[in-house]
Tab-separated table of C-alpha atoms in Angstrom:
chain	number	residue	atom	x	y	z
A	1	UNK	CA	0.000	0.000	0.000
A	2	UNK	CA	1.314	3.653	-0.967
A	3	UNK	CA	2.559	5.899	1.698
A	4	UNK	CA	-0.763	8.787	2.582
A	5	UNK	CA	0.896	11.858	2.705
A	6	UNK	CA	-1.417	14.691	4.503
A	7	UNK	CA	-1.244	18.685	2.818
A	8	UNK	CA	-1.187	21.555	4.795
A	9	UNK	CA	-1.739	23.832	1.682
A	10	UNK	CA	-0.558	25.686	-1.061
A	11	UNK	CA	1.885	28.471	-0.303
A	12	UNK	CA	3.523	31.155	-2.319
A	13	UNK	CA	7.294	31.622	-2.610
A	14	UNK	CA	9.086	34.303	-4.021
A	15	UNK	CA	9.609	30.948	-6.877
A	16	UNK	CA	6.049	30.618	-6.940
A	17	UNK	CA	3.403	28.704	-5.356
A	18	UNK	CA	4.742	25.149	-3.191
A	19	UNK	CA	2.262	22.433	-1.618
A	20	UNK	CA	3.445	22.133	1.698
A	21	UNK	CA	2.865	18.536	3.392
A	22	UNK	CA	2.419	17.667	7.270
A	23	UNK	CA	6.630	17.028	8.589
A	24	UNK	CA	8.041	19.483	6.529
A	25	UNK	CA	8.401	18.785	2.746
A	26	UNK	CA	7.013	20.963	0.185
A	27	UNK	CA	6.611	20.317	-3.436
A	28	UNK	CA	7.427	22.671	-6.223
A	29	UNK	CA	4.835	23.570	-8.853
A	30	UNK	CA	5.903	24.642	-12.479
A	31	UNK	CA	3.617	25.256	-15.172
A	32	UNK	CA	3.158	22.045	-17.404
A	33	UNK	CA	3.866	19.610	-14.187
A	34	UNK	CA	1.868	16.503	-13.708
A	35	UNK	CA	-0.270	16.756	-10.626
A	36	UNK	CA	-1.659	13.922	-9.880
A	37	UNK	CA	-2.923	12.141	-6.525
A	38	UNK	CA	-5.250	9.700	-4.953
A	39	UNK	CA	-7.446	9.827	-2.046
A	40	UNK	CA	-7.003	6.747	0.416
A	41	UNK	CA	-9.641	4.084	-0.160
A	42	UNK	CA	-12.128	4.625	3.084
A	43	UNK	CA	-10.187	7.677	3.755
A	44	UNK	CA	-12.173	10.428	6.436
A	45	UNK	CA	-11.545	13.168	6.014
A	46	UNK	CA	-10.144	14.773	9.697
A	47	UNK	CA	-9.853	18.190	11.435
A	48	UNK	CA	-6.471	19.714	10.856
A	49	UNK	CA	-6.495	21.118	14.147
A	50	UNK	CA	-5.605	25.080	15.146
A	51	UNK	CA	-2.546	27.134	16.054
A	52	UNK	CA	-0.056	24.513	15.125
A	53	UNK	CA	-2.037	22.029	18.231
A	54	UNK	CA	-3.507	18.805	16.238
A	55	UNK	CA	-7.317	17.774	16.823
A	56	UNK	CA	-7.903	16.520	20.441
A	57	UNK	CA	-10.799	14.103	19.335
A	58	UNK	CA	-9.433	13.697	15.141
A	59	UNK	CA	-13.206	15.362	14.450
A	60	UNK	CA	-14.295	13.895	11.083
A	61	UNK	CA	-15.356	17.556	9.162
A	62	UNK	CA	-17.371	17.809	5.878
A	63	UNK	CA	-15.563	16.938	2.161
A	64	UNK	CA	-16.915	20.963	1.078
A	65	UNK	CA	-14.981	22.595	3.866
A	66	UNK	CA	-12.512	24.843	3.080
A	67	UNK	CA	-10.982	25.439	6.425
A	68	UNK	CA	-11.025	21.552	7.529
A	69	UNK	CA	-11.732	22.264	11.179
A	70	UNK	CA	-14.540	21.258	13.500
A	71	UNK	CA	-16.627	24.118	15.173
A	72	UNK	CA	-14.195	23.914	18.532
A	73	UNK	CA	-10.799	23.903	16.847
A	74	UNK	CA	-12.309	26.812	14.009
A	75	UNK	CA	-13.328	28.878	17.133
A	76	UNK	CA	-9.520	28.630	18.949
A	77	UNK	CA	-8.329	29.238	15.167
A	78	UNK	CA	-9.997	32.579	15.293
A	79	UNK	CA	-9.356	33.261	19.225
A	80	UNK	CA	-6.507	35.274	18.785
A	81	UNK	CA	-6.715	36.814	15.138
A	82	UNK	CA	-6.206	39.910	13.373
A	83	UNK	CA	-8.360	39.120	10.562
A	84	UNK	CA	-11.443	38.011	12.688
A	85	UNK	CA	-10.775	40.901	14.183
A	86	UNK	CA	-10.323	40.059	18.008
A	87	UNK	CA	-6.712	41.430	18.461
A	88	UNK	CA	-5.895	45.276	19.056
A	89	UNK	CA	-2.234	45.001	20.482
A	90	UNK	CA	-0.273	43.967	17.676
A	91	UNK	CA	2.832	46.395	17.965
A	92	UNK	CA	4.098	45.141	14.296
A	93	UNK	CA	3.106	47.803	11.763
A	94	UNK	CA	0.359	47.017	9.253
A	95	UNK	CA	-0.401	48.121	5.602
A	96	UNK	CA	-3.806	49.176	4.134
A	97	UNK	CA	-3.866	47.580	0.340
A	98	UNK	CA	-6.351	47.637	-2.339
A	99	UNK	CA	-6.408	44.389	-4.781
A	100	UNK	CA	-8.225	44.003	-8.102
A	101	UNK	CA	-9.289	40.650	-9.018
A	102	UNK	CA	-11.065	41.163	-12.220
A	103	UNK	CA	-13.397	44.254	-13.732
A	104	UNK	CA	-15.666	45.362	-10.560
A	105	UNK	CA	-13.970	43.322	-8.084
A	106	UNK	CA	-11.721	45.812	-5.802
A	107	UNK	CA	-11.384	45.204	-2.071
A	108	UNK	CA	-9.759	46.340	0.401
A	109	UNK	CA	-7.638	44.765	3.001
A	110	UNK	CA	-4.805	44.853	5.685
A	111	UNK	CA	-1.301	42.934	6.154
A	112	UNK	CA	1.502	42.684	8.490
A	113	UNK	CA	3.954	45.136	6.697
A	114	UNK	CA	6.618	42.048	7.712
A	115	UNK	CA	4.804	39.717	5.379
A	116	UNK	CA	4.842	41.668	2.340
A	117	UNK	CA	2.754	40.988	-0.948
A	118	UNK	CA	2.499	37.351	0.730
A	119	UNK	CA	-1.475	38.017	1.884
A	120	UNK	CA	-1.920	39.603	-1.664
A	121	UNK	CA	-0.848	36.264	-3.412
A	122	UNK	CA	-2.357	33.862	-1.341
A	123	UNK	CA	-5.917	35.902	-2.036
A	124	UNK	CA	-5.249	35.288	-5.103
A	125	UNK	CA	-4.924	39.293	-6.230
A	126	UNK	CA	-4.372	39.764	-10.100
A	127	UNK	CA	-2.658	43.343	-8.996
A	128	UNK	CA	-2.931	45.278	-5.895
A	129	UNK	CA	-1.285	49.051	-4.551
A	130	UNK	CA	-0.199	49.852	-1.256
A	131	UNK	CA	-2.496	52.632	0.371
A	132	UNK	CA	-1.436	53.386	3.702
A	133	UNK	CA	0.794	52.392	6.557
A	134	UNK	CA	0.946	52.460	10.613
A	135	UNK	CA	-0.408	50.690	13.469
A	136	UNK	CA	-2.501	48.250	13.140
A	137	UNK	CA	-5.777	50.208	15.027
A	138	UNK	CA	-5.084	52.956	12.597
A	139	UNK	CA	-4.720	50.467	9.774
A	140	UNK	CA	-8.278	48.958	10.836
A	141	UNK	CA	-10.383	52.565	10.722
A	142	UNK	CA	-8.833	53.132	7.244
A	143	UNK	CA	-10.035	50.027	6.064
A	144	UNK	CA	-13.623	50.914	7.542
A	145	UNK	CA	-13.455	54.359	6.426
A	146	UNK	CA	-13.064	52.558	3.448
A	147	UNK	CA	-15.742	50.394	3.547
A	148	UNK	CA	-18.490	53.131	4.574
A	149	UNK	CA	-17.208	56.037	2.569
A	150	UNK	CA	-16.937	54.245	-0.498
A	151	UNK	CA	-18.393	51.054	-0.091
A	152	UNK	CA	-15.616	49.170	-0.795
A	153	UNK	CA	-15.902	45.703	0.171
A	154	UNK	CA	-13.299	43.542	2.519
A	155	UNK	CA	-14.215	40.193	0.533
A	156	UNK	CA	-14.223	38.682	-2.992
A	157	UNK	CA	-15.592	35.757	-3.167
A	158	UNK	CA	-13.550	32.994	-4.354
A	159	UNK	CA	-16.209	31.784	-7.217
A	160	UNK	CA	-16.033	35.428	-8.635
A	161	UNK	CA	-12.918	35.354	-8.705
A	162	UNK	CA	-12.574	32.351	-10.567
A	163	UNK	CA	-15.184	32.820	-13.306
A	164	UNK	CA	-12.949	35.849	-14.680
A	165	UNK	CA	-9.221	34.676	-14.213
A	166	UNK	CA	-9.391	34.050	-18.399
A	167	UNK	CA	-10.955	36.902	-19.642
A	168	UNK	CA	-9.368	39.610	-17.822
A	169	UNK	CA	-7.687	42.921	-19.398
A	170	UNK	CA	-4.706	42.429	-21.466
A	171	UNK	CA	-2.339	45.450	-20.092
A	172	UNK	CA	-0.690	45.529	-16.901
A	173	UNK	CA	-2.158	49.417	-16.994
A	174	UNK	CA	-6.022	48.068	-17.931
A	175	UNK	CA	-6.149	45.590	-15.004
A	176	UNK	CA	-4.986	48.693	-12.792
A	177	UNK	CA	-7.339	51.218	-13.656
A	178	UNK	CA	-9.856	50.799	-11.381
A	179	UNK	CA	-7.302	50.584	-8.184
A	180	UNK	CA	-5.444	53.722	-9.381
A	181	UNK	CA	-9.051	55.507	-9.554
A	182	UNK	CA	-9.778	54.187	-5.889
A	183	UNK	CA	-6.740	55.342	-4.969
A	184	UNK	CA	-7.104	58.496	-5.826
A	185	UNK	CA	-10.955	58.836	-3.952
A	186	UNK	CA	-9.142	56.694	-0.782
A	187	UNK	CA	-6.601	59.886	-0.304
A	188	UNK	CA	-8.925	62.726	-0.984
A	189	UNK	CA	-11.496	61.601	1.992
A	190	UNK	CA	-11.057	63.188	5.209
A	191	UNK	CA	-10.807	61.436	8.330
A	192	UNK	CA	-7.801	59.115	8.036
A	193	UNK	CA	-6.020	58.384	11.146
A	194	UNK	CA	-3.058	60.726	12.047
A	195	UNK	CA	-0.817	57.450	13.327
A	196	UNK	CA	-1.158	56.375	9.079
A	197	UNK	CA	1.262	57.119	6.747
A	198	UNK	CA	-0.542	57.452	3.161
A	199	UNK	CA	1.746	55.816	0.056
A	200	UNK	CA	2.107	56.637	-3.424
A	201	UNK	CA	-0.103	54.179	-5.734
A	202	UNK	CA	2.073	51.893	-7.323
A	203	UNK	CA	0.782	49.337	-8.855
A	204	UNK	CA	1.876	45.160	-8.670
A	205	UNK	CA	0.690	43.040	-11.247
A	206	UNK	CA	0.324	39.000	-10.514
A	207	UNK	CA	-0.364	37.875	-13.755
A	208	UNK	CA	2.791	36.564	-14.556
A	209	UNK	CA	3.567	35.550	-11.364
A	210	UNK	CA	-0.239	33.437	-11.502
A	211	UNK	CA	0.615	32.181	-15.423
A	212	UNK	CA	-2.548	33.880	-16.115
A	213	UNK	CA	-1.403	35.197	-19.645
A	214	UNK	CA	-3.790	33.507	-21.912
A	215	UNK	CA	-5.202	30.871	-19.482
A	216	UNK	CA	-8.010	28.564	-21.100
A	217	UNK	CA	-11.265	28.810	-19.568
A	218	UNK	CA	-12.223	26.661	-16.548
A	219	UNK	CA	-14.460	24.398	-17.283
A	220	UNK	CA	-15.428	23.376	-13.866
A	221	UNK	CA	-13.987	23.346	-10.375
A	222	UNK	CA	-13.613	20.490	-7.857
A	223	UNK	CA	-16.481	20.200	-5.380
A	224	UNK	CA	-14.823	18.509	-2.817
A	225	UNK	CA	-12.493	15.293	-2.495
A	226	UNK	CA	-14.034	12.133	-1.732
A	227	UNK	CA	-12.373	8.197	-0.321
A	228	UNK	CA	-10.924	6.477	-3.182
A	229	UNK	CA	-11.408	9.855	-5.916
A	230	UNK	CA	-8.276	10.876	-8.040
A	231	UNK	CA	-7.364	13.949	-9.243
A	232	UNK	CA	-5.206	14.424	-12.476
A	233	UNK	CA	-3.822	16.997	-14.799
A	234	UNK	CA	-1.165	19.322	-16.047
A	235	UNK	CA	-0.548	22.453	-14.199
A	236	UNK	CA	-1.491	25.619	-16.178
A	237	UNK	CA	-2.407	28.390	-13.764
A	238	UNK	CA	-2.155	28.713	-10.140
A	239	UNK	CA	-3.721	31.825	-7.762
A	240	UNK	CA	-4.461	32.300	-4.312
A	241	UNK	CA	-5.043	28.364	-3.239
A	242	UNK	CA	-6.099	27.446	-6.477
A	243	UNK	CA	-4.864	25.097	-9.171
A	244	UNK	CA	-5.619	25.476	-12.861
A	245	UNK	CA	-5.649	21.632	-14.541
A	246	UNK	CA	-5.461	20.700	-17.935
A	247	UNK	CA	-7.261	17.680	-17.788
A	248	UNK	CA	-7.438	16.575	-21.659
A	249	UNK	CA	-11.112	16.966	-21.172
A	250	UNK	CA	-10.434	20.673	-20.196
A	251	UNK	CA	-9.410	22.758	-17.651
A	252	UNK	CA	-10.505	22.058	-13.739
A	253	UNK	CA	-9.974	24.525	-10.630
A	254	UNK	CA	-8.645	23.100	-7.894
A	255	UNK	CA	-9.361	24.798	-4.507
A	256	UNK	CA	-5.839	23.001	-2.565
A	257	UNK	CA	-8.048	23.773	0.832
A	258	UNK	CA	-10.095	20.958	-0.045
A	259	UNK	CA	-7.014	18.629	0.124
A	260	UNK	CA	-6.403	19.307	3.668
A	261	UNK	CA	-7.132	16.589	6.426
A	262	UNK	CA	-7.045	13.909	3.875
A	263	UNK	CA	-4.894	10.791	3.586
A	264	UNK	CA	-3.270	11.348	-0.135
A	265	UNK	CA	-1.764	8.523	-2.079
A	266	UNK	CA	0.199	8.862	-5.740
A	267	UNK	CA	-1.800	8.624	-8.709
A	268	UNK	CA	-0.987	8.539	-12.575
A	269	UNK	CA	-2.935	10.115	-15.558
A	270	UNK	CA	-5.242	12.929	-15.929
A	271	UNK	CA	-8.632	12.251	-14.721
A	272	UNK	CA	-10.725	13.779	-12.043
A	273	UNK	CA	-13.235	11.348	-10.448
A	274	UNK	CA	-14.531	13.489	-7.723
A	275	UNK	CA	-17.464	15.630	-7.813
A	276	UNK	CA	-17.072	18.822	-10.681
A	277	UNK	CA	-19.397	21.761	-10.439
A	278	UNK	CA	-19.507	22.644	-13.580
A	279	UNK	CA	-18.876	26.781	-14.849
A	280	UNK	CA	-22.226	27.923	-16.342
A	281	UNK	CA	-21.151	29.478	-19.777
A	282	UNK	CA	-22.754	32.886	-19.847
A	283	UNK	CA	-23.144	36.469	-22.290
A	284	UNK	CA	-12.120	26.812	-15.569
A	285	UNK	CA	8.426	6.110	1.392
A	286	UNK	CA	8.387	8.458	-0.971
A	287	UNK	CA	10.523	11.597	-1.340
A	288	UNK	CA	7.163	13.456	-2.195
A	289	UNK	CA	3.679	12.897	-3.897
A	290	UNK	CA	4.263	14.906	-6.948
C-alpha cells in the first residue's frame, strides 16, 4: 500500500506557489507539471487542528470545507486573530492595500507590513497598490473608512474570482485602472487616522507571477475530495489556493483547501473522479507525492 501523505496547503514563494505537506516537505509547482494524486480508499476526512495544536478528538469535518476544522478547533483558530478581528495590540506595523481581481472586483484589506505581498498572493490578487501604513488600530479605521465612505468591500468571493481569471484585461495598466481611480478617492477623503502614513499608488501586477497570460477557460472546479477519488492533470495556472488543470477533457480549478485533512496517495494520468461543479457558460516512502 502507498505511503498517505497529509497537505497543509498551497503556499507562495518568491519561486512561486509550493504544496506544503504535514513534517516538513514541500513540493514545487511549475507550469506544465503533472499533478496527480489519490485519495485513500475509506479515507475520512479529519480536522487539521488550530494554532499549530492537532485535533484533540481527530473530528471527522465535511468533504466541502474549506478550512477543515470542527466548530471547537475553528473557534480557537480565530481566538486570537487579526483578521477576525479580536486582536488590538499587535505592535508590528500594518499596511492598508487595495487588490483588483477582475473588472468590478476591488477590495480592500490589511497585512503585516513584515509579510509583504504574501497576503496579496495567497488571495489570489491579479494586482494590488499599497495605500497606507501604521499601526494596526489605525490600519483597521482606514479600512472601515473605506468600507463606509466608499463602499468598498473587505471580501471577494472565491467563485467570482474564478469565473474571470481568463478573460481579464490584457495590459498591466487596464487591469490597474480601477485601483489607481480608488486610490485616488481613498486619499482625498477626510478622516484618516493621524498614526497612518498614506503611500504613493504603485501598482503590482500577478499575472505573470499566476501564469494567467492567456489561461483557457475553466471548465469546472472540484467540489470537494471524496475516499478512493483521483485527481489528475497538467498544471497551467495557479492563484491564491487554487490550481488550474489541464485535464485533456479541459481545464478544472482546484481549490488546494479541499485537500487538507485527507490521507493522499500517488496517482498517474489525468482524470478527475470526484465531484465537478460545472462553470455555467454565460453572455475553468516516498521523497514526495508529486
Amino acid at each position: 500500500m502507498a505511503q498517505a501523505w497529509k497537505c497543509s496547503g498551497l503556499r507562495w514563494s518568491a519561486d512561486g506557489p509550493v504544496l506544503a505537506w504535514d513534517g516538513g516537505r514541500r513540493s514545487a509547482l511549475t507550469w506544465g507539471k503533472r499533478v496527480a494524486f489519490g485519495v485513500a480508499d475509506g479515507g475520512v476526512r479529519t480536522c487539521v487542528g488550530a494554532r499549530g495544536h492537532a485535533c484533540p478528538v481527530r473530528a471527522a469535518v465535511p468533504g466541502r470545507s474549506t478550512g477543515a476544522r470542527c466548530e471547537e478547533c475553528a473557534r480557537l483558530d480565530r481566538a486570537h486573530s487579526v483578521a477576525a478581528d479580536t486582536i488590538a495590540d499587535d505592535p508590528r506595523p500594518y499596511h492598508v492595500y487595495l487588490a483588483w481581481f477582475g473588472p468590478g472586483m476591488t477590495k480592500v484589506g490589511i497585512t503585516a507590513e513584515e509579510r509583504g505581498s504574501a497576503r496579496l498572493l495567497e488571495q489570489g490578487a491579479v494586482c494590488f497598490s499599497w495605500l497606507g501604513l501604521g499601526p494596526l488600530m489605525a490600519a483597521r479605521r482606514t479600512e472601515e473608512l473605506l468600507r463606509a465612505a466608499l463602499r468598498v468591500p473587505d471580501r471577494i468571493p472565491y467563485a467570482d474570482k474564478r469565473a474571470v481569471r481568463s478573460a481579464l484585461p490584457g495590459t498591466a495598466a487596464e487591469r490597474a485602472a480601477e485601483i489607481a481611480e480608488l486610490h485616488g478617492r481613498a486619499l482625498a477623503l477626510g478622516g484618516w487616522p493621524e498614526s497612518l502614513r498614506a503611500e504613493p499608488f504603485r501598482p503590482v501586477d500577478h499575472i505573470e507571477v499566476f501564469g494567467l497570460a492567456g489561461v483557457p477557460a475553466a471548465v469546472g472546479a472540484v467540489s470537494e475530495l471524496v475516499a478512493g477519488g483521483v485527481v489528475g492533470g497538467r498544471l497551467v495556472a495557479a492563484a491564491g489556493p487554487d490550481l488550474h488543470l489541464d485535464t485533456g477533457d479541459g481545464v478544472i480549478v482546484l481549490d488546494t483547501r479541499l485537500m487538507t485533512g485527507w490521507g493522499l496517495v500517488p496517482a498517474e494520468g489525468a482524470e478527475v473522479s470526484v465531484p465537478v461543479r460545472e462553470f455555467r457558460r454565460e453572455a475553468g516512502v516516498q521523497d514526495g507525492l508529486f
